[in-house]
XYZ file of C-alpha atoms in Angstrom:
187
model
C -104.742 -13.296 17.551
C -103.917 -9.890 19.003
C -103.580 -9.520 22.782
C -103.245 -6.159 24.486
C -102.158 -5.773 28.105
C -100.889 -2.899 30.240
C -99.426 -2.554 33.685
C -97.708 0.099 35.765
C -94.487 -0.227 37.746
C -93.491 2.205 40.475
C -90.174 3.190 38.930
C -88.885 5.861 36.560
C -89.150 4.995 32.864
C -85.338 5.007 32.464
C -84.938 2.262 35.086
C -87.832 0.253 33.626
C -86.361 0.617 30.110
C -82.919 -0.550 31.245
C -84.494 -3.624 32.839
C -86.711 -4.345 29.826
C -83.663 -4.263 27.551
C -81.888 -6.836 29.774
C -83.651 -9.877 28.299
C -81.637 -12.495 30.262
C -82.814 -10.780 33.448
C -86.494 -10.571 32.471
C -87.009 -14.001 30.854
C -87.194 -15.653 34.309
C -89.971 -13.164 35.178
C -92.264 -14.975 32.739
C -94.060 -17.743 34.657
C -92.631 -21.128 33.721
C -89.796 -19.644 31.624
C -86.101 -20.395 31.918
C -83.267 -18.817 29.947
C -81.206 -21.579 28.348
C -78.665 -19.720 26.242
C -77.518 -16.252 25.226
C -76.927 -16.651 21.484
C -75.921 -13.041 20.791
C -76.636 -9.444 21.787
C -80.177 -9.683 20.422
C -81.024 -13.386 20.462
C -81.675 -15.972 23.158
C -82.975 -19.502 23.675
C -85.459 -20.273 26.451
C -87.766 -23.019 27.673
C -91.323 -22.337 28.794
C -93.574 -24.778 30.614
C -97.368 -24.560 30.740
C -99.778 -26.916 32.504
C -103.393 -27.112 31.367
C -104.953 -29.524 33.845
C -103.364 -32.938 33.203
C -101.628 -31.689 30.048
C -98.091 -30.432 30.449
C -96.528 -28.542 27.559
C -92.866 -27.583 27.199
C -91.839 -25.107 24.529
C -88.313 -24.658 23.151
C -88.294 -20.968 22.274
C -86.052 -18.761 20.159
C -86.290 -15.071 21.054
C -84.939 -12.247 18.926
C -85.006 -8.503 19.548
C -85.908 -7.126 16.117
C -86.615 -3.438 16.763
C -85.410 -0.920 19.350
C -86.372 2.740 19.583
C -84.553 4.167 22.614
C -86.070 7.643 22.210
C -89.655 6.342 22.131
C -88.867 3.541 24.634
C -90.306 0.903 22.304
C -88.952 -2.574 21.618
C -90.184 -5.538 19.582
C -89.305 -9.140 20.365
C -90.055 -12.056 18.053
C -90.549 -15.457 19.670
C -90.759 -18.743 17.792
C -91.586 -21.789 19.870
C -92.173 -25.456 19.255
C -93.619 -27.868 21.742
C -90.851 -30.383 22.435
C -93.138 -33.399 21.864
C -94.299 -31.911 18.529
C -97.801 -31.077 19.771
C -97.738 -27.668 18.150
C -95.996 -24.398 17.524
C -96.368 -20.800 18.557
C -95.134 -17.561 17.052
C -95.409 -14.204 18.718
C -94.435 -10.649 18.052
C -94.342 -8.731 21.340
C -94.218 -4.943 21.176
C -93.483 -3.182 24.460
C -93.862 0.579 24.865
C -93.055 2.546 28.008
C -94.489 5.881 29.085
C -93.840 7.980 32.188
C -96.924 8.397 34.326
C -96.750 10.421 37.590
C -93.300 9.159 38.606
C -94.168 5.604 37.595
C -93.985 3.824 34.245
C -96.865 2.394 32.247
C -95.880 -0.594 30.107
C -98.138 -1.363 27.155
C -97.767 -4.786 25.548
C -99.242 -5.706 22.181
C -98.766 -9.353 21.290
C -99.605 -10.836 17.917
C -99.852 -14.567 18.686
C -100.285 -17.491 16.337
C -100.751 -21.069 17.578
C -100.860 -24.225 15.469
C -101.292 -27.923 16.017
C -102.767 -29.519 19.111
C -101.536 -26.576 21.196
C -104.105 -24.369 19.465
C -106.891 -26.769 20.488
C -105.769 -26.945 24.128
C -105.558 -23.207 24.478
C -108.703 -22.191 22.598
C -110.805 -19.949 24.841
C -108.110 -19.675 27.516
C -105.548 -17.569 25.683
C -106.784 -14.153 26.890
C -107.008 -15.359 30.511
C -103.594 -17.016 30.290
C -102.028 -13.858 28.872
C -103.637 -11.663 31.539
C -102.347 -13.865 34.345
C -98.887 -14.148 32.799
C -98.676 -10.362 32.394
C -99.817 -9.814 35.998
C -97.118 -12.175 37.308
C -94.554 -10.669 34.943
C -95.383 -7.147 36.176
C -95.025 -8.200 39.832
C -91.622 -9.722 39.080
C -90.448 -6.622 37.185
C -91.632 -4.448 40.082
C -89.617 -6.572 42.514
C -86.555 -6.383 40.253
C -86.855 -2.587 40.090
C -87.511 -1.622 43.709
C -86.953 -4.572 46.046
C -83.826 -5.599 47.866
C -81.811 -8.131 45.822
C -82.849 -11.027 48.113
C -86.571 -10.302 47.672
C -86.163 -9.789 43.921
C -84.394 -13.160 43.689
C -87.183 -14.855 45.674
C -89.904 -13.358 43.467
C -88.025 -14.360 40.316
C -87.508 -17.912 41.639
C -91.243 -18.193 42.341
C -91.887 -17.516 38.657
C -90.110 -20.760 37.721
C -93.328 -22.681 38.372
C -95.128 -23.487 35.117
C -98.318 -21.612 34.353
C -100.994 -23.914 35.786
C -104.336 -24.838 34.273
C -106.310 -24.973 37.523
C -105.255 -21.501 38.605
C -106.060 -20.263 35.095
C -109.431 -22.007 35.152
C -110.422 -20.619 38.551
C -109.111 -17.181 37.608
C -111.241 -17.248 34.444
C -114.320 -18.318 36.429
C -113.704 -15.586 39.011
C -113.401 -12.904 36.317
C -116.503 -14.171 34.498
C -118.541 -14.072 37.715
C -117.242 -10.627 38.609
C -118.215 -9.383 35.143
C -121.661 -10.922 35.469
C -122.259 -9.225 38.818
C -121.010 -5.877 37.493
C -123.460 -6.080 34.572
C -126.367 -6.943 36.882
C -125.667 -3.925 39.100
C -125.983 -1.524 36.167
């Protein structure tokens, strides 16, 4: 499944690129993610927690930076995850591209995601909404890291430690569906 998301941060592309290349610093910006180990210059181990209603999932994740193009400001990360209670697996290729845009930086993310096992059944139909909410939270955390005072950046990053929650995802999906319905009716 291919997921495409974009966001803009109010910072020069050089600063955004430097932060994006600092994987140990950005992993905690992913909701529910925690960096466990720096394996090497381009590989890391992390844990990610997701809650879908009463179901709590914990993924042990290996992350590897496989491609870097400094001139084009493009990087590819490969993530391989397994749910710790063997309820499924996930594999993702995440391509991030940065572009300057009126003094700010647009970040385009293209994720090729594959889920298997029970995890695929839990997430069916919610994946796009989950990814949109994760990217929104991730962008807010990156923004705080780039422009906020260190204390505020630390507080925003700490807030991301909460697992992605099913109820907030559910209500967010309902809100977006209703907003789309009303937009179509107005046309």
